[in-house]
Amino acid sequence: MSIQKPITLADYTKPELIIPQLTTRATTSAMEELTEALHCQDGSVPHPHLLFSSLAALNRELLTSTVLDLGAAFPEVRVAALSRPRFALGRSSEPLPWLAPAFQPIDLVFLTLEPLKADAEVGRLVGTLQDLGRNRLRLDDLRRAATAEEMLVVLAQIPLVPLVGVSELVRVPPIIAAPHANPAPTTISSRRWRR
């Protein structure tokens, strides 16, 4: 009887989706950089221009609802063509102008893409990322890692939260990505992360 390896955050990304040094400090450009990495790895992910066709709505989402106080942001986007969730991670050596000065400067961005229909797997991934957002030691491990591969090793040490309790997560639908053929405005929600 073989022992099954626990599922970790590393199972939802790969080195090609981890950017140890974002090339820009602009919020929307950082999001486009992460989306471009996702698009290059999986053609079912819309091009950044289609995914974020409503720039004003995207800015509202990023500035109001997806940030915790330890320097990490966790925007989520639902994409119809995806069969399972995944995320891209970007890190900046200089703070990103994400929120009001009352919050700690953002230097880690986890862009999560989810299937249109959320399920238990999505709930577990989001719950685990929420927990990570409250874990200064793990976030600092990601800040110290020199390469994408080293950052992936840190993520491989973070198991997904158990299924029990996932239903207790406060969830409001994230941005809905526009279809490839019809770049309609995105739907925005205002979520509050549970602390």
PDB file of C-alpha atoms in Angstrom:
ATOM      1  CA  MET A   1       0.000   0.000   0.000  1.00  0.00           C
ATOM      2  CA  SER A   2       1.575   3.298  -1.067  1.00  0.00           C
ATOM      3  CA  ILE A   3       1.262   6.452   0.976  1.00  0.00           C
ATOM      4  CA  GLN A   4      -0.222   9.288  -1.054  1.00  0.00           C
ATOM      5  CA  LYS A   5       1.803  12.500  -1.083  1.00  0.00           C
ATOM      6  CA  PRO A   6      -0.179  15.416   0.382  1.00  0.00           C
ATOM      7  CA  ILE A   7      -1.377  18.062  -2.063  1.00  0.00           C
ATOM      8  CA  THR A   8       0.445  21.376  -1.597  1.00  0.00           C
ATOM      9  CA  LEU A   9       0.357  24.850  -3.105  1.00  0.00           C
ATOM     10  CA  ALA A  10       3.181  23.748  -5.428  1.00  0.00           C
ATOM     11  CA  ASP A  11       0.693  21.431  -7.174  1.00  0.00           C
ATOM     12  CA  TYR A  12      -1.188  24.505  -8.484  1.00  0.00           C
ATOM     13  CA  THR A  13       1.740  26.327 -10.064  1.00  0.00           C
ATOM     14  CA  LYS A  14       5.148  25.659 -11.628  1.00  0.00           C
ATOM     15  CA  PRO A  15       8.465  27.530 -11.974  1.00  0.00           C
ATOM     16  CA  GLU A  16       7.303  29.089 -15.270  1.00  0.00           C
ATOM     17  CA  LEU A  17       4.390  30.688 -13.383  1.00  0.00           C
ATOM     18  CA  ILE A  18       6.590  32.191 -10.668  1.00  0.00           C
ATOM     19  CA  ILE A  19       8.221  35.547 -11.377  1.00  0.00           C
ATOM     20  CA  PRO A  20      10.878  36.282  -8.715  1.00  0.00           C
ATOM     21  CA  GLN A  21      11.294  39.848  -9.979  1.00  0.00           C
ATOM     22  CA  LEU A  22       8.350  41.612 -11.588  1.00  0.00           C
ATOM     23  CA  THR A  23       9.543  44.029 -14.244  1.00  0.00           C
ATOM     24  CA  THR A  24       7.085  46.747 -13.280  1.00  0.00           C
ATOM     25  CA  ARG A  25       5.663  48.424 -10.203  1.00  0.00           C
ATOM     26  CA  ALA A  26       2.370  49.437 -11.833  1.00  0.00           C
ATOM     27  CA  THR A  27      -0.539  47.392 -10.494  1.00  0.00           C
ATOM     28  CA  THR A  28      -2.210  46.628 -13.818  1.00  0.00           C
ATOM     29  CA  SER A  29       1.126  45.902 -15.528  1.00  0.00           C
ATOM     30  CA  ALA A  30       2.053  43.441 -12.773  1.00  0.00           C
ATOM     31  CA  MET A  31      -1.289  41.691 -13.275  1.00  0.00           C
ATOM     32  CA  GLU A  32      -0.711  41.565 -17.040  1.00  0.00           C
ATOM     33  CA  GLU A  33       2.767  40.110 -16.486  1.00  0.00           C
ATOM     34  CA  LEU A  34       1.336  37.295 -14.335  1.00  0.00           C
ATOM     35  CA  THR A  35      -1.511  36.673 -16.763  1.00  0.00           C
ATOM     36  CA  GLU A  36       0.926  36.519 -19.676  1.00  0.00           C
ATOM     37  CA  ALA A  37       2.868  33.788 -17.843  1.00  0.00           C
ATOM     38  CA  LEU A  38      -0.377  31.840 -17.318  1.00  0.00           C
ATOM     39  CA  HIS A  39      -1.422  32.369 -20.954  1.00  0.00           C
ATOM     40  CA  CYS A  40       1.956  31.134 -22.268  1.00  0.00           C
ATOM     41  CA  GLN A  41       1.675  27.935 -20.194  1.00  0.00           C
ATOM     42  CA  ASP A  42      -1.977  27.232 -20.973  1.00  0.00           C
ATOM     43  CA  GLY A  43      -3.685  28.433 -24.147  1.00  0.00           C
ATOM     44  CA  SER A  44      -7.102  28.149 -22.459  1.00  0.00           C
ATOM     45  CA  VAL A  45      -6.184  31.158 -20.312  1.00  0.00           C
ATOM     46  CA  PRO A  46      -7.286  34.307 -22.151  1.00  0.00           C
ATOM     47  CA  HIS A  47      -4.702  36.840 -23.262  1.00  0.00           C
ATOM     48  CA  PRO A  48      -4.193  39.582 -20.611  1.00  0.00           C
ATOM     49  CA  HIS A  49      -5.980  42.160 -22.766  1.00  0.00           C
ATOM     50  CA  LEU A  50      -9.103  39.987 -22.879  1.00  0.00           C
ATOM     51  CA  LEU A  51      -8.872  38.876 -19.268  1.00  0.00           C
ATOM     52  CA  PHE A  52      -8.723  42.427 -17.981  1.00  0.00           C
ATOM     53  CA  SER A  53     -10.773  44.232 -20.601  1.00  0.00           C
ATOM     54  CA  SER A  54     -12.312  46.559 -18.043  1.00  0.00           C
ATOM     55  CA  LEU A  55      -9.326  48.405 -16.582  1.00  0.00           C
ATOM     56  CA  ALA A  56     -11.345  50.660 -14.260  1.00  0.00           C
ATOM     57  CA  ALA A  57     -13.227  47.671 -12.830  1.00  0.00           C
ATOM     58  CA  LEU A  58      -9.963  45.767 -12.368  1.00  0.00           C
ATOM     59  CA  ASN A  59      -8.459  48.673 -10.461  1.00  0.00           C
ATOM     60  CA  ARG A  60     -11.492  48.778  -8.146  1.00  0.00           C
ATOM     61  CA  GLU A  61     -11.124  45.052  -7.471  1.00  0.00           C
ATOM     62  CA  LEU A  62      -7.413  45.262  -6.763  1.00  0.00           C
ATOM     63  CA  LEU A  63      -7.641  48.316  -4.566  1.00  0.00           C
ATOM     64  CA  THR A  64     -10.542  47.242  -2.377  1.00  0.00           C
ATOM     65  CA  SER A  65     -10.855  43.569  -1.792  1.00  0.00           C
ATOM     66  CA  THR A  66      -7.971  41.190  -2.175  1.00  0.00           C
ATOM     67  CA  VAL A  67      -5.187  42.283   0.151  1.00  0.00           C
ATOM     68  CA  LEU A  68      -4.156  41.152   3.591  1.00  0.00           C
ATOM     69  CA  ASP A  69      -1.939  43.092   5.969  1.00  0.00           C
ATOM     70  CA  LEU A  70       1.327  41.162   5.562  1.00  0.00           C
ATOM     71  CA  GLY A  71       2.387  42.463   2.155  1.00  0.00           C
ATOM     72  CA  ALA A  72       0.641  39.964  -0.127  1.00  0.00           C
ATOM     73  CA  ALA A  73      -2.287  40.397  -2.542  1.00  0.00           C
ATOM     74  CA  PHE A  74      -4.538  37.531  -3.711  1.00  0.00           C
ATOM     75  CA  PRO A  75      -6.692  38.593  -6.674  1.00  0.00           C
ATOM     76  CA  GLU A  76      -8.914  35.874  -8.172  1.00  0.00           C
ATOM     77  CA  VAL A  77     -10.344  35.556 -11.665  1.00  0.00           C
ATOM     78  CA  ARG A  78     -12.802  32.935 -12.931  1.00  0.00           C
ATOM     79  CA  VAL A  79     -12.145  31.591 -16.426  1.00  0.00           C
ATOM     80  CA  ALA A  80     -14.757  29.487 -18.231  1.00  0.00           C
ATOM     81  CA  ALA A  81     -12.255  27.274 -20.086  1.00  0.00           C
ATOM     82  CA  LEU A  82     -10.356  26.076 -16.995  1.00  0.00           C
ATOM     83  CA  SER A  83     -10.944  22.610 -15.587  1.00  0.00           C
ATOM     84  CA  ARG A  84      -9.021  23.176 -12.334  1.00  0.00           C
ATOM     85  CA  PRO A  85      -7.565  26.174 -10.472  1.00  0.00           C
ATOM     86  CA  ARG A  86      -3.980  27.388 -10.739  1.00  0.00           C
ATOM     87  CA  PHE A  87      -2.035  30.469  -9.760  1.00  0.00           C
ATOM     88  CA  ALA A  88       0.888  32.604 -10.791  1.00  0.00           C
ATOM     89  CA  LEU A  89       3.106  34.295  -8.212  1.00  0.00           C
ATOM     90  CA  GLY A  90       5.002  37.525  -8.718  1.00  0.00           C
ATOM     91  CA  ARG A  91       7.445  39.211  -6.365  1.00  0.00           C
ATOM     92  CA  SER A  92       8.710  42.779  -6.406  1.00  0.00           C
ATOM     93  CA  SER A  93      11.853  44.071  -4.716  1.00  0.00           C
ATOM     94  CA  GLU A  94      10.139  47.457  -4.370  1.00  0.00           C
ATOM     95  CA  PRO A  95       6.648  47.919  -2.923  1.00  0.00           C
ATOM     96  CA  LEU A  96       3.772  47.919  -5.402  1.00  0.00           C
ATOM     97  CA  PRO A  97       1.354  50.865  -5.108  1.00  0.00           C
ATOM     98  CA  TRP A  98      -1.571  48.565  -4.346  1.00  0.00           C
ATOM     99  CA  LEU A  99      -3.474  50.141  -1.476  1.00  0.00           C
ATOM    100  CA  ALA A 100      -3.740  53.120   0.807  1.00  0.00           C
ATOM    101  CA  PRO A 101      -0.641  53.841   2.928  1.00  0.00           C
ATOM    102  CA  ALA A 102      -2.391  52.383   6.008  1.00  0.00           C
ATOM    103  CA  PHE A 103      -1.619  48.884   4.700  1.00  0.00           C
ATOM    104  CA  GLN A 104       1.777  47.232   4.599  1.00  0.00           C
ATOM    105  CA  PRO A 105       3.359  47.658   1.153  1.00  0.00           C
ATOM    106  CA  ILE A 106       2.573  44.820  -1.271  1.00  0.00           C
ATOM    107  CA  ASP A 107       5.512  42.866  -2.662  1.00  0.00           C
ATOM    108  CA  LEU A 108       3.929  39.438  -3.344  1.00  0.00           C
ATOM    109  CA  VAL A 109       1.023  38.919  -5.754  1.00  0.00           C
ATOM    110  CA  PHE A 110      -0.768  35.573  -6.099  1.00  0.00           C
ATOM    111  CA  LEU A 111      -3.055  35.698  -9.147  1.00  0.00           C
ATOM    112  CA  THR A 112      -5.454  32.748  -8.882  1.00  0.00           C
ATOM    113  CA  LEU A 113      -7.438  31.562 -11.890  1.00  0.00           C
ATOM    114  CA  GLU A 114     -10.459  29.421 -11.069  1.00  0.00           C
ATOM    115  CA  PRO A 115     -12.924  27.413 -13.153  1.00  0.00           C
ATOM    116  CA  LEU A 116     -16.248  29.160 -13.652  1.00  0.00           C
ATOM    117  CA  LYS A 117     -17.927  26.660 -11.339  1.00  0.00           C
ATOM    118  CA  ALA A 118     -16.226  26.702  -7.942  1.00  0.00           C
ATOM    119  CA  ASP A 119     -15.872  23.351  -6.190  1.00  0.00           C
ATOM    120  CA  ALA A 120     -14.216  21.924  -3.067  1.00  0.00           C
ATOM    121  CA  GLU A 121     -10.780  22.017  -4.715  1.00  0.00           C
ATOM    122  CA  VAL A 122     -11.142  25.747  -5.377  1.00  0.00           C
ATOM    123  CA  GLY A 123     -12.314  26.250  -1.795  1.00  0.00           C
ATOM    124  CA  ARG A 124      -9.312  24.399  -0.415  1.00  0.00           C
ATOM    125  CA  LEU A 125      -6.871  26.352  -2.584  1.00  0.00           C
ATOM    126  CA  VAL A 126      -8.410  29.709  -1.666  1.00  0.00           C
ATOM    127  CA  GLY A 127      -8.505  28.731   2.011  1.00  0.00           C
ATOM    128  CA  THR A 128      -4.844  27.730   1.921  1.00  0.00           C
ATOM    129  CA  LEU A 129      -3.881  31.009   0.253  1.00  0.00           C
ATOM    130  CA  GLN A 130      -5.884  32.896   2.890  1.00  0.00           C
ATOM    131  CA  ASP A 131      -3.947  31.053   5.596  1.00  0.00           C
ATOM    132  CA  LEU A 132      -0.679  31.833   3.825  1.00  0.00           C
ATOM    133  CA  GLY A 133      -1.658  35.504   3.782  1.00  0.00           C
ATOM    134  CA  ARG A 134      -1.664  35.434   7.592  1.00  0.00           C
ATOM    135  CA  ASN A 135       1.632  33.521   7.906  1.00  0.00           C
ATOM    136  CA  ARG A 136       4.497  36.015   8.086  1.00  0.00           C
ATOM    137  CA  LEU A 137       7.164  33.269   8.352  1.00  0.00           C
ATOM    138  CA  ARG A 138       6.116  31.536   5.111  1.00  0.00           C
ATOM    139  CA  LEU A 139       5.716  34.849   3.268  1.00  0.00           C
ATOM    140  CA  ASP A 140       9.201  35.825   4.425  1.00  0.00           C
ATOM    141  CA  ASP A 141      10.506  32.456   3.168  1.00  0.00           C
ATOM    142  CA  LEU A 142       9.100  33.380  -0.263  1.00  0.00           C
ATOM    143  CA  ARG A 143      10.770  36.791  -0.034  1.00  0.00           C
ATOM    144  CA  ARG A 144      14.161  35.223   0.777  1.00  0.00           C
ATOM    145  CA  ALA A 145      14.061  32.573  -1.963  1.00  0.00           C
ATOM    146  CA  ALA A 146      16.506  33.482  -4.735  1.00  0.00           C
ATOM    147  CA  THR A 147      14.866  31.742  -7.709  1.00  0.00           C
ATOM    148  CA  ALA A 148      11.488  30.529  -8.946  1.00  0.00           C
ATOM    149  CA  GLU A 149      12.572  26.975  -8.134  1.00  0.00           C
ATOM    150  CA  GLU A 150      13.380  27.948  -4.538  1.00  0.00           C
ATOM    151  CA  MET A 151      10.019  29.692  -4.230  1.00  0.00           C
ATOM    152  CA  LEU A 152       8.354  26.502  -5.504  1.00  0.00           C
ATOM    153  CA  VAL A 153      10.158  24.526  -2.769  1.00  0.00           C
ATOM    154  CA  VAL A 154       8.610  26.851  -0.160  1.00  0.00           C
ATOM    155  CA  LEU A 155       5.149  26.373  -1.719  1.00  0.00           C
ATOM    156  CA  ALA A 156       5.692  22.584  -1.655  1.00  0.00           C
ATOM    157  CA  GLN A 157       5.906  22.801   2.149  1.00  0.00           C
ATOM    158  CA  ILE A 158       2.389  24.257   2.443  1.00  0.00           C
ATOM    159  CA  PRO A 159      -0.299  21.553   2.349  1.00  0.00           C
ATOM    160  CA  LEU A 160      -3.832  22.413   1.271  1.00  0.00           C
ATOM    161  CA  VAL A 161      -6.222  23.021   4.149  1.00  0.00           C
ATOM    162  CA  PRO A 162      -8.449  20.027   4.903  1.00  0.00           C
ATOM    163  CA  LEU A 163     -11.850  19.836   3.281  1.00  0.00           C
ATOM    164  CA  VAL A 164     -13.501  20.174   6.692  1.00  0.00           C
ATOM    165  CA  GLY A 165     -14.226  23.819   7.348  1.00  0.00           C
ATOM    166  CA  VAL A 166     -13.931  24.937   3.734  1.00  0.00           C
ATOM    167  CA  SER A 167     -17.655  25.723   3.730  1.00  0.00           C
ATOM    168  CA  GLU A 168     -16.992  28.245   6.488  1.00  0.00           C
ATOM    169  CA  LEU A 169     -14.854  30.398   4.188  1.00  0.00           C
ATOM    170  CA  VAL A 170     -16.381  33.739   3.338  1.00  0.00           C
ATOM    171  CA  ARG A 171     -16.623  33.587  -0.450  1.00  0.00           C
ATOM    172  CA  VAL A 172     -18.037  36.094  -2.859  1.00  0.00           C
ATOM    173  CA  PRO A 173     -17.512  35.423  -6.576  1.00  0.00           C
ATOM    174  CA  PRO A 174     -14.265  36.875  -7.998  1.00  0.00           C
ATOM    175  CA  ILE A 175     -13.848  38.622 -11.339  1.00  0.00           C
ATOM    176  CA  ILE A 176     -15.361  36.690 -14.255  1.00  0.00           C
ATOM    177  CA  ALA A 177     -13.057  36.742 -17.265  1.00  0.00           C
ATOM    178  CA  ALA A 178     -14.531  37.733 -20.580  1.00  0.00           C
ATOM    179  CA  PRO A 179     -14.726  34.955 -23.212  1.00  0.00           C
ATOM    180  CA  HIS A 180     -11.971  34.851 -25.845  1.00  0.00           C
ATOM    181  CA  ALA A 181     -14.253  35.889 -28.689  1.00  0.00           C
ATOM    182  CA  ASN A 182     -16.190  38.573 -26.884  1.00  0.00           C
ATOM    183  CA  PRO A 183     -14.153  40.848 -24.594  1.00  0.00           C
ATOM    184  CA  ALA A 184     -17.121  42.059 -22.541  1.00  0.00           C
ATOM    185  CA  PRO A 185     -16.529  44.002 -19.323  1.00  0.00           C
ATOM    186  CA  THR A 186     -15.561  41.894 -16.326  1.00  0.00           C
ATOM    187  CA  THR A 187     -17.929  41.388 -13.429  1.00  0.00           C
ATOM    188  CA  ILE A 188     -16.537  42.740 -10.194  1.00  0.00           C
ATOM    189  CA  SER A 189     -17.249  41.764  -6.638  1.00  0.00           C
ATOM    190  CA  SER A 190     -16.186  43.320  -3.403  1.00  0.00           C
ATOM    191  CA  ARG A 191     -14.914  40.623  -1.047  1.00  0.00           C
ATOM    192  CA  ARG A 192     -13.587  40.972   2.429  1.00  0.00           C
ATOM    193  CA  TRP A 193     -11.001  38.445   3.546  1.00  0.00           C
ATOM    194  CA  ARG A 194     -11.778  36.811   6.855  1.00  0.00           C
ATOM    195  CA  ARG A 195      -9.144  37.402   9.514  1.00  0.00           C
TER     196      ARG A 195
END
